[in-house]
PDB file of C-alpha atoms in Angstrom:
ATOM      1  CA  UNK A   1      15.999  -6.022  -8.125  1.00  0.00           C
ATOM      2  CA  UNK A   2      12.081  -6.349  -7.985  1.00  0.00           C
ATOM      3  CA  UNK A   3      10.985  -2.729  -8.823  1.00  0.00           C
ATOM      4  CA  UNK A   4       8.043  -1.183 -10.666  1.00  0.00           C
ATOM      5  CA  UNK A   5       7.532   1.913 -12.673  1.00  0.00           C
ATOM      6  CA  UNK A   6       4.617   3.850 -13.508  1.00  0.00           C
ATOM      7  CA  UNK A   7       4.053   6.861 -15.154  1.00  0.00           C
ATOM      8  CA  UNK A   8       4.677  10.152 -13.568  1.00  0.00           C
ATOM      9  CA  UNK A   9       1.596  12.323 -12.529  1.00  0.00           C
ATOM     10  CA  UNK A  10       0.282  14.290 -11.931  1.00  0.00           C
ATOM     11  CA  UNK A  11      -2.015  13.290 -14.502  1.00  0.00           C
ATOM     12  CA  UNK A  12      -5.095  15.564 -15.092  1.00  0.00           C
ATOM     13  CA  UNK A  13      -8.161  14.960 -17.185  1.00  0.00           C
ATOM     14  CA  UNK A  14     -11.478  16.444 -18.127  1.00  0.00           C
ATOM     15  CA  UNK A  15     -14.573  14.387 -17.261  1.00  0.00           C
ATOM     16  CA  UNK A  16     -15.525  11.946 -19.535  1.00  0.00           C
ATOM     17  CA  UNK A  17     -11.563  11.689 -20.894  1.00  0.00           C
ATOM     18  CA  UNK A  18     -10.120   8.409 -21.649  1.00  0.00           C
ATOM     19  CA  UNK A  19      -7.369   7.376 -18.793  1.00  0.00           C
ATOM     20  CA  UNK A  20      -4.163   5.098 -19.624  1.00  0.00           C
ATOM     21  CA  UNK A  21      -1.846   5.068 -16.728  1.00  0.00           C
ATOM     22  CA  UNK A  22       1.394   3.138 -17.385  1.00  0.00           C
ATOM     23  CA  UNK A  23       2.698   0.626 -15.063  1.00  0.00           C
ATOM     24  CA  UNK A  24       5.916  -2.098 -15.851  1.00  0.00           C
ATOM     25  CA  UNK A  25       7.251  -4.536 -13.314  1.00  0.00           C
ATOM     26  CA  UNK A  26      10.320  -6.306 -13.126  1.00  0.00           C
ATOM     27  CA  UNK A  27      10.361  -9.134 -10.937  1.00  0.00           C
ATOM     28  CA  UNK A  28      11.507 -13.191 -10.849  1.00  0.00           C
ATOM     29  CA  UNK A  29       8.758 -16.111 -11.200  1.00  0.00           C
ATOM     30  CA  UNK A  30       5.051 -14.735 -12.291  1.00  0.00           C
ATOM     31  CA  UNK A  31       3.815 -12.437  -9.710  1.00  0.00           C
ATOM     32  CA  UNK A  32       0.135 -11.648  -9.461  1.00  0.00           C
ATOM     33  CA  UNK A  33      -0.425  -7.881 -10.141  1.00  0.00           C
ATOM     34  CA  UNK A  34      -2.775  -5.333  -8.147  1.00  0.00           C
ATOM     35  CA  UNK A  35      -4.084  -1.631  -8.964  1.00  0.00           C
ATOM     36  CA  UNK A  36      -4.208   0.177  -5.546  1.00  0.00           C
ATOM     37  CA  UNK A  37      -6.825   3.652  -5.106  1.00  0.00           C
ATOM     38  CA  UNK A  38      -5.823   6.195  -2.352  1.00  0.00           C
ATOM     39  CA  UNK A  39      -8.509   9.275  -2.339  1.00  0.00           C
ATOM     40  CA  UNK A  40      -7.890  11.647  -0.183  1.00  0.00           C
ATOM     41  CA  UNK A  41      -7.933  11.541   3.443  1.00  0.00           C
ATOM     42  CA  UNK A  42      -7.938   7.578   3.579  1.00  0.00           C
ATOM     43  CA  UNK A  43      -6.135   4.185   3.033  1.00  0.00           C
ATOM     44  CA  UNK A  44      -5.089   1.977   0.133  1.00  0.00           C
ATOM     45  CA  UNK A  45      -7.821   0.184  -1.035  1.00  0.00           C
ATOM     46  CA  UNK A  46      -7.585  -2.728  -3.820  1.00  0.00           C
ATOM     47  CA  UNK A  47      -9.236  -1.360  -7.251  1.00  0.00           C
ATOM     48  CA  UNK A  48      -8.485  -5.039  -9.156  1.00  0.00           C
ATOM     49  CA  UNK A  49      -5.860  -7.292  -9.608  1.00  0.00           C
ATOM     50  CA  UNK A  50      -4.720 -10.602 -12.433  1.00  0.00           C
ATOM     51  CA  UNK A  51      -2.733 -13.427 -10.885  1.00  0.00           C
ATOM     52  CA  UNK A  52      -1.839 -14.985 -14.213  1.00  0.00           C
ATOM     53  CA  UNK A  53      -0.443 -13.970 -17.773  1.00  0.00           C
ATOM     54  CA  UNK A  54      -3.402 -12.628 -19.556  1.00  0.00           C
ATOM     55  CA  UNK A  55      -6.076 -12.353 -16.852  1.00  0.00           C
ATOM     56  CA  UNK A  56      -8.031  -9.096 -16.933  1.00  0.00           C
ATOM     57  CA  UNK A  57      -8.923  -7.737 -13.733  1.00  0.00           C
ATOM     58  CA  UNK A  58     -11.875  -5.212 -13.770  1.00  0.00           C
ATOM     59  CA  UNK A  59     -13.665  -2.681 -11.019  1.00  0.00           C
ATOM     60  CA  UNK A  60     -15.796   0.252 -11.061  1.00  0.00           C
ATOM     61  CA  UNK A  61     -15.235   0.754 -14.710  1.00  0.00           C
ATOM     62  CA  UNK A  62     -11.575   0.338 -14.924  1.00  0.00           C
ATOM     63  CA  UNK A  63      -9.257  -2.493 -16.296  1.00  0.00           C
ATOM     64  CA  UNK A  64      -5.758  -3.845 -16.432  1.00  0.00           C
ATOM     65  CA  UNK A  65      -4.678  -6.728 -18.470  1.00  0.00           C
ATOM     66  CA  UNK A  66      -1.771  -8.665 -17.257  1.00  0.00           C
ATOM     67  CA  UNK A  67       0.742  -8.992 -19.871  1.00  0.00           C
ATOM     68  CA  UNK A  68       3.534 -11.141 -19.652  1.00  0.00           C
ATOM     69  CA  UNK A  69       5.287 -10.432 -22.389  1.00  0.00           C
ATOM     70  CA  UNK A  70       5.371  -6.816 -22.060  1.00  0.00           C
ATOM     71  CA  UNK A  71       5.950  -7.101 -18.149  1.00  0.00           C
ATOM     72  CA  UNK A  72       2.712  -4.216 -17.770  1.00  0.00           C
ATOM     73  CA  UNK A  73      -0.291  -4.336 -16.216  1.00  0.00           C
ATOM     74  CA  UNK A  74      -1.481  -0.764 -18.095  1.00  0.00           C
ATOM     75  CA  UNK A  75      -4.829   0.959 -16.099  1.00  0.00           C
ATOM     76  CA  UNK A  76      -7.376   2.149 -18.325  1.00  0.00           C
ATOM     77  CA  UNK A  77     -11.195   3.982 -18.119  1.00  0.00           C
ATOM     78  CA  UNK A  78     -13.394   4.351 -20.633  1.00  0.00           C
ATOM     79  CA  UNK A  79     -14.712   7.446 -19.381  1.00  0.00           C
ATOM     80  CA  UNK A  80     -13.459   9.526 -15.998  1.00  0.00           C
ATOM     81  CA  UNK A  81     -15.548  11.098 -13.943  1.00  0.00           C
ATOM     82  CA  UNK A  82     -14.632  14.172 -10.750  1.00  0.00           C
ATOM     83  CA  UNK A  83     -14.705  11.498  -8.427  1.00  0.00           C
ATOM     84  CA  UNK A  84     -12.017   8.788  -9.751  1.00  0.00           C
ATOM     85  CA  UNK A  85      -9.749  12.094  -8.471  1.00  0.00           C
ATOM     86  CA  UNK A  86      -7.159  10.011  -6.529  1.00  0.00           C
ATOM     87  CA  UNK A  87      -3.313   8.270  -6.106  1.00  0.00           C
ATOM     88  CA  UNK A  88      -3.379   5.242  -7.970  1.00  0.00           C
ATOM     89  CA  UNK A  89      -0.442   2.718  -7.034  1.00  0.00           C
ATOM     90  CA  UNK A  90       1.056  -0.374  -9.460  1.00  0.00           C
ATOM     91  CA  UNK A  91       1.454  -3.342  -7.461  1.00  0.00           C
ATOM     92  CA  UNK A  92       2.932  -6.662  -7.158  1.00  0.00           C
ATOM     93  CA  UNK A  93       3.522  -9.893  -5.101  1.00  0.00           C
ATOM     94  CA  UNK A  94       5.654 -12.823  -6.043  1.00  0.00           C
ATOM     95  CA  UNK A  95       8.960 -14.185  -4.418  1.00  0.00           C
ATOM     96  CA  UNK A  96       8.951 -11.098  -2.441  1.00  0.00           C
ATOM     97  CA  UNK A  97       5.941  -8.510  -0.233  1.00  0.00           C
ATOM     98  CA  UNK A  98       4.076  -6.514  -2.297  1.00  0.00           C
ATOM     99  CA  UNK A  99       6.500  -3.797  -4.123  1.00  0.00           C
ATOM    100  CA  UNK A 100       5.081  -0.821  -5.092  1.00  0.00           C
ATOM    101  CA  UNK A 101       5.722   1.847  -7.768  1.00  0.00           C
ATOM    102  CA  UNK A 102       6.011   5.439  -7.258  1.00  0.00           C
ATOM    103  CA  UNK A 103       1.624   6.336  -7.505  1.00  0.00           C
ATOM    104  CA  UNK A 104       0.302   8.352 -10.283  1.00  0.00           C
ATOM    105  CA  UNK A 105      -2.048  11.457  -8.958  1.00  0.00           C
ATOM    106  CA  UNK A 106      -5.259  11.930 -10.901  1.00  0.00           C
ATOM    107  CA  UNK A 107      -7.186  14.843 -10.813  1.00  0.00           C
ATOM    108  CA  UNK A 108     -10.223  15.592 -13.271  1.00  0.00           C
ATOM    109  CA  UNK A 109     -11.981  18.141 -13.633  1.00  0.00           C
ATOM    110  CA  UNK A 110     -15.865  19.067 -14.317  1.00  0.00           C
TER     111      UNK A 110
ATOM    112  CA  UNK B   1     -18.456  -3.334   8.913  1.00  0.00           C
ATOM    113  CA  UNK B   2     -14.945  -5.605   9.111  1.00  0.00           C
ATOM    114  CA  UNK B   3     -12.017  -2.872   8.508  1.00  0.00           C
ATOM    115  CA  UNK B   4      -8.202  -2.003   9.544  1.00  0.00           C
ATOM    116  CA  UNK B   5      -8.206   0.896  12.114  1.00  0.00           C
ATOM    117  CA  UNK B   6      -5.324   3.543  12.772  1.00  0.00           C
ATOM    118  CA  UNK B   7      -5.169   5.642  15.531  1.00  0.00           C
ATOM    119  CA  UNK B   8      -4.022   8.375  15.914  1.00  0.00           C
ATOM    120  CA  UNK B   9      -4.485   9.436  12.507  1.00  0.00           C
ATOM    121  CA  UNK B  10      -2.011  12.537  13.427  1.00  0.00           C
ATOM    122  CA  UNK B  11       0.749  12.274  15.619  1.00  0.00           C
ATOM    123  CA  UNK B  12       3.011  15.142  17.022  1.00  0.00           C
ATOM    124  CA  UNK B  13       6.378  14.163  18.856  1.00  0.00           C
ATOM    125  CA  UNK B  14       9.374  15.502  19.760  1.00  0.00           C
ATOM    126  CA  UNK B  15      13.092  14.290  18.391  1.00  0.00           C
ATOM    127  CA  UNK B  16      14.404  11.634  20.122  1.00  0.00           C
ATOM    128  CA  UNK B  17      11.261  10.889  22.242  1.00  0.00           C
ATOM    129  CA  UNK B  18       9.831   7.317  21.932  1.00  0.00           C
ATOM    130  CA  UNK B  19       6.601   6.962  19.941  1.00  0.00           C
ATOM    131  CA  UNK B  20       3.789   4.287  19.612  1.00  0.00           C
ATOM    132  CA  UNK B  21       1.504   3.916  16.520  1.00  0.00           C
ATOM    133  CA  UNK B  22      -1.139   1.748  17.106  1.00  0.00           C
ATOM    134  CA  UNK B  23      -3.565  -0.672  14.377  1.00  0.00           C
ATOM    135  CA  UNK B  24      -6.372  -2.832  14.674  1.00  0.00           C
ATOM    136  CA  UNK B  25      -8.541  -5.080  12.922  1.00  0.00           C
ATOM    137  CA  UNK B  26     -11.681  -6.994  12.997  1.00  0.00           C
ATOM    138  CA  UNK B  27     -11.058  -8.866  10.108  1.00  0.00           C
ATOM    139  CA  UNK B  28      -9.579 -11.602  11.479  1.00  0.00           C
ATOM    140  CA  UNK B  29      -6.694 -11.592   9.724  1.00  0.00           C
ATOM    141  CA  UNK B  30      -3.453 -13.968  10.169  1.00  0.00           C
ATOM    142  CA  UNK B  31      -1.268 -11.203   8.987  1.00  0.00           C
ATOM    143  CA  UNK B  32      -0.178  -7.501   9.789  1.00  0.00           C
ATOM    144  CA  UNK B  33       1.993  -5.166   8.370  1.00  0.00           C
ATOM    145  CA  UNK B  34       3.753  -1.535   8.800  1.00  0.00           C
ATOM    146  CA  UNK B  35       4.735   0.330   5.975  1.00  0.00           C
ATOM    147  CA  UNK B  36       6.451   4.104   5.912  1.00  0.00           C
ATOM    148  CA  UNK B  37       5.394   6.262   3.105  1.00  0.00           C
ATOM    149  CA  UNK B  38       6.983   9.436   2.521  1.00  0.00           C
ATOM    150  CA  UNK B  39       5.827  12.486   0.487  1.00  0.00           C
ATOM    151  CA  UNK B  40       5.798  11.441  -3.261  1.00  0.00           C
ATOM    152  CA  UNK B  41       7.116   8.125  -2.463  1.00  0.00           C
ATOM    153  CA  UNK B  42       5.953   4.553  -2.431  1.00  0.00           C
ATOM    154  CA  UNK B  43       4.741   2.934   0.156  1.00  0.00           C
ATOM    155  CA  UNK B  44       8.015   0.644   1.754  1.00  0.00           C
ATOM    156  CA  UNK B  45       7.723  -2.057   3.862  1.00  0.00           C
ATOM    157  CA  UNK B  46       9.201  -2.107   7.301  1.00  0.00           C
ATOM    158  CA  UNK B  47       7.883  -5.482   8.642  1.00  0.00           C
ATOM    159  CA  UNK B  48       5.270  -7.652   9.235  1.00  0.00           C
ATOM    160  CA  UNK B  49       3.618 -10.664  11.641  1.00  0.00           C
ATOM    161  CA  UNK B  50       2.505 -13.888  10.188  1.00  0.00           C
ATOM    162  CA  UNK B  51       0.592 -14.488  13.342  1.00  0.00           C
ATOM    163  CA  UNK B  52       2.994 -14.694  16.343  1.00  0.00           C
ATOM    164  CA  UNK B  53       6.285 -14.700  13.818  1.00  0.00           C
ATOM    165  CA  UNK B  54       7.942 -11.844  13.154  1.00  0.00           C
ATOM    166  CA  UNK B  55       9.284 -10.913   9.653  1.00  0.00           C
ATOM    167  CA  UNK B  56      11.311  -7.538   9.596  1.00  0.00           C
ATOM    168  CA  UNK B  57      12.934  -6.392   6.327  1.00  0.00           C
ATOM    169  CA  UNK B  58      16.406  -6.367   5.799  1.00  0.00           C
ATOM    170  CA  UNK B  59      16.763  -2.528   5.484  1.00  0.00           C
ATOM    171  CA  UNK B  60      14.234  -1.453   8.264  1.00  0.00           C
ATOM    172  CA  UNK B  61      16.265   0.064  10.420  1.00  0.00           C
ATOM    173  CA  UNK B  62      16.568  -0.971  14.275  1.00  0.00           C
ATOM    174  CA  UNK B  63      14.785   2.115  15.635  1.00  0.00           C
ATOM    175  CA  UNK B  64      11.604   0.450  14.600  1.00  0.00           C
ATOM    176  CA  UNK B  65      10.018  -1.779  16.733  1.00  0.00           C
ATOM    177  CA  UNK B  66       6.815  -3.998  16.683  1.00  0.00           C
ATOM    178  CA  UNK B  67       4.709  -5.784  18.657  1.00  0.00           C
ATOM    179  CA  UNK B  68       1.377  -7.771  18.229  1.00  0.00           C
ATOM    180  CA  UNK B  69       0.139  -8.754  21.286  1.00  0.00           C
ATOM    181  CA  UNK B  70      -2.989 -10.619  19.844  1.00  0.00           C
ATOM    182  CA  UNK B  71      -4.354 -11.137  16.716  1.00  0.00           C
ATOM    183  CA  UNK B  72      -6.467  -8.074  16.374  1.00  0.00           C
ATOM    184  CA  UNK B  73      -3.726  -5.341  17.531  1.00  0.00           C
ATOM    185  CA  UNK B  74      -0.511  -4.936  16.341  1.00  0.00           C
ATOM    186  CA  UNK B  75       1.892  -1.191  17.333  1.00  0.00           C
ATOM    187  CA  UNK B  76       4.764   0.054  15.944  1.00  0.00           C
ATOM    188  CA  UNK B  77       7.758   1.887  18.061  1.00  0.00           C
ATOM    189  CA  UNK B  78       9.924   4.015  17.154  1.00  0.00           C
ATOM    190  CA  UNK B  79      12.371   4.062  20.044  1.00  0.00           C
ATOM    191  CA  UNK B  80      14.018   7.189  19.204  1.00  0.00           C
ATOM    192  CA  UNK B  81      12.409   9.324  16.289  1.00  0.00           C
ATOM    193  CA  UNK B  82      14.670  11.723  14.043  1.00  0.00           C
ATOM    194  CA  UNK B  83      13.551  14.084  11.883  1.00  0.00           C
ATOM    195  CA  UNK B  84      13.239  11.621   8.884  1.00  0.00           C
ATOM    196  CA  UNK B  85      10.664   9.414  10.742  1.00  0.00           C
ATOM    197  CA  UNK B  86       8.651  12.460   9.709  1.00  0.00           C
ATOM    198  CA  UNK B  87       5.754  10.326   7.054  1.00  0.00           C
ATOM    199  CA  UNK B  88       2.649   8.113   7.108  1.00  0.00           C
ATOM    200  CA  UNK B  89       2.925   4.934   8.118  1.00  0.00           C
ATOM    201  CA  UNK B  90       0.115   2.934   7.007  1.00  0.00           C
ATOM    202  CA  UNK B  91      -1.215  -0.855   8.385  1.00  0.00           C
ATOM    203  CA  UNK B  92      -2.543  -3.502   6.538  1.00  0.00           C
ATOM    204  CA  UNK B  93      -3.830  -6.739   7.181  1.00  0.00           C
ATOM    205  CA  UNK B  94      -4.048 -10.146   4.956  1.00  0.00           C
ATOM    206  CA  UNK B  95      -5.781 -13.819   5.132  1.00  0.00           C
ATOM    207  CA  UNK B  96      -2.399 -15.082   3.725  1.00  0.00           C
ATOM    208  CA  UNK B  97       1.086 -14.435   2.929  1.00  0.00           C
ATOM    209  CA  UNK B  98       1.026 -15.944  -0.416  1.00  0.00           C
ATOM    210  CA  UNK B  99       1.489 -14.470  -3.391  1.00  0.00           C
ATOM    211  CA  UNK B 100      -1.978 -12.719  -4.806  1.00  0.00           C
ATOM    212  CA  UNK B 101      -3.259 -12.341  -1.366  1.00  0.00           C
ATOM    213  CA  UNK B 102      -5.185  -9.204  -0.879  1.00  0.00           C
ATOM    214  CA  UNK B 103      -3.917  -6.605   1.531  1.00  0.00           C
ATOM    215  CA  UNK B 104      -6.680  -4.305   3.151  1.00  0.00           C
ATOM    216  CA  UNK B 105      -5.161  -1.140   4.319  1.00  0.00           C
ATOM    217  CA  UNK B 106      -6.061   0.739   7.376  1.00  0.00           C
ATOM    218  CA  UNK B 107      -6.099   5.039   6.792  1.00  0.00           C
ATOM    219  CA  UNK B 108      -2.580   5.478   7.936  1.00  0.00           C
ATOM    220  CA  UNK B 109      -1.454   7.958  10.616  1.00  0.00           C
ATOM    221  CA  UNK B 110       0.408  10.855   9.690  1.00  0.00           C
ATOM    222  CA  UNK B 111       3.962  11.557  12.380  1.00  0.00           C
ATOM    223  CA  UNK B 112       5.509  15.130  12.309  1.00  0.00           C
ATOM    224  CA  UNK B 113       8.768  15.159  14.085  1.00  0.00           C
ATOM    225  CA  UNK B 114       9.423  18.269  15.662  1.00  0.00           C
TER     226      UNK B 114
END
């Protein structure tokens, strides 16, 4: 069935670190993909999405390219900082709600 | 500022006594929906309103309720609470149903079941 997997956290980083976070879908049709943020104390809110096989979606320094082939929509950051310190979820919609994987916790340090 | 509100954001009952969760919005949004999110766990959809229609999933079970009486509110029941209704359930609202549609999340509100 429609599922996704990301990569286990927590995940913990120094500032300025490089961040990869893993995400793979499985799902029927082409679903558009979405990079959910939960800090602490609040709601989901959208940090980018791609609706379409190779679109890069982009916010606040991060990225995710949606790759097709691969089935991943991979997070990445140039450079972390204390505040990014949050739940990240891998997302999708297609033939189905919006199925989400397990979140990845993020914590980095000063 | 438009936004998807959740009140309470902690709620406290008792097992097997009825509870209501409520959500708003002032987004104007045509849909709403409840999801249940338990420690550790992804966020799992329960159900959700296309307007006036009601969509419930097939594995929600029937002790949740909903109810949107207008666009703007929308509460969820649960008529009889056990000890594994114990999570946060968390609202969100969309323009759409369609596939890429953004969904703007309200804060969630946390239920202990005593």
């Amino acid at each position: 069935g429609d599922s996704v997997t990301q990569m286990e956290g927590p995940v913990t980083l120094s500032e300025e670190a490089f961040l990869t976070i893993n995400c793979t879908y499985t799902a029927t049709g082409y679903p558009s993909l979405f990079w959910y943020v939960q800090y602490p104390g609040e709601g989901l809110q959208l940090l980018l999405k791609a609706t379409k096989a190779d679109d890069k979606g982009s916010n606040k320094g991060f990225e995710a390219t949606y790759r097709k082939e691969t089935t991943s929509f991979h997070l990445e950051k140039g450079s972390v900082q204390v505040s990014d310190s949050a739940v990240y979820f891998c997302a999708f919609t297609g033939n189905t709600p919006l199925v989400f994987g397990k979140g990845t916790r993020l914590s980095v340090i000063a | 500022d438009a936004m998807v509100i959740q009140n309470p954001r902690y709620q406290v009952t008792q097992f097997g006594k009825p509870v209501t969760l409520s959500c708003s919005q002032t987004l104007n949004h045509n849909v709403m929906y409840w999801y249940q999110q338990k420690s550790s766990q992804a966020p799992k959809l329960l159900f959700h309103y296309y307007d006036k229609d009601f969509n419930n999933e097939a594995d929600t079970p029937d002790n949740f309720q909903s109810r949107r009486p207008n666009t703007s509110f929308c509460f969820l029941d649960i008529r009889s609470p056990g000890l594994g209704d114990a999570a946060m359930y968390l609202c969100a609202t969309s323009s759409d149903a369609k596939a890429g549609e953004t969904q703007y999340f309200g804060p969630g509100t946390r239920l202990l079941v005593l």
